[in-house]
């Protein structure tokens, strides 16, 4: 068996590099942004309904719903991935 040349020896010792595709990592970011966007849209729907409920009937349940919807809209607005 002939001895390996220096370049062949270095190529054999070099780790195999994995080719990075266009979707590596981008899928997870898109899922995070989509989740907070859906949360924000849900907050935009629940917010006015809970505000009307708070103005007409009052009560802590409507106030809590209004606060949660405002928090959901704020999180969706501040989301760095969205």
XYZ file of C-alpha atoms in Angstrom:
82
model
C 0.000 0.000 0.000
C 1.594 3.305 -1.031
C 2.048 5.967 1.648
C -0.490 8.811 1.614
C 0.672 12.177 0.431
C 0.613 15.147 2.778
C -2.508 16.715 1.166
C -4.401 13.427 1.237
C -3.429 12.965 4.877
C -4.656 16.481 5.810
C -7.906 15.921 3.904
C -8.476 12.697 5.797
C -7.989 14.427 9.152
C -10.165 17.458 8.330
C -13.724 17.148 9.699
C -16.507 16.826 7.200
C -18.414 20.081 6.831
C -22.175 19.953 6.644
C -23.764 22.098 4.011
C -26.141 24.622 5.536
C -29.475 24.807 3.772
C -31.657 27.876 3.435
C -34.196 26.564 5.950
C -31.780 25.769 8.804
C -32.869 27.860 11.771
C -35.335 29.941 9.777
C -38.167 27.528 10.445
C -38.008 27.936 14.226
C -37.886 31.715 13.932
C -40.918 31.740 11.673
C -42.853 29.561 14.122
C -42.072 31.850 17.053
C -43.071 34.946 15.122
C -46.254 33.306 13.901
C -47.270 32.298 17.411
C -46.905 35.790 18.812
C -48.674 37.249 15.775
C -51.651 34.965 16.375
C -51.537 35.945 20.044
C -51.583 39.633 19.085
C -54.491 39.173 16.685
C -56.381 37.304 19.377
C -55.654 40.192 21.747
C -56.952 42.662 19.174
C -60.192 40.684 18.944
C -60.685 40.078 22.674
C -59.680 43.626 23.693
C -62.631 45.568 22.275
C -65.080 42.842 23.316
C -63.818 42.929 26.886
C -63.844 46.742 26.875
C -67.498 46.748 25.843
C -68.250 44.110 28.477
C -66.449 46.154 31.114
C -68.322 49.321 30.176
C -71.755 47.671 30.071
C -71.665 45.058 32.843
C -68.483 45.815 34.786
C -66.787 43.222 36.943
C -63.314 41.820 37.445
C -63.586 39.168 34.717
C -63.873 41.774 31.963
C -61.041 43.788 33.505
C -58.763 40.735 33.600
C -59.625 39.878 29.980
C -58.878 43.447 28.936
C -55.528 43.368 30.725
C -54.572 40.018 29.206
C -55.505 41.169 25.716
C -53.448 44.351 26.167
C -50.501 42.238 27.331
C -50.873 39.924 24.320
C -50.853 42.874 21.920
C -47.794 44.326 23.672
C -45.896 41.028 23.469
C -46.733 40.681 19.777
C -45.629 44.274 19.167
C -42.317 43.894 21.000
C -41.527 40.434 19.598
C -37.993 40.540 18.122
C -38.695 37.578 15.812
C -41.929 38.854 14.285
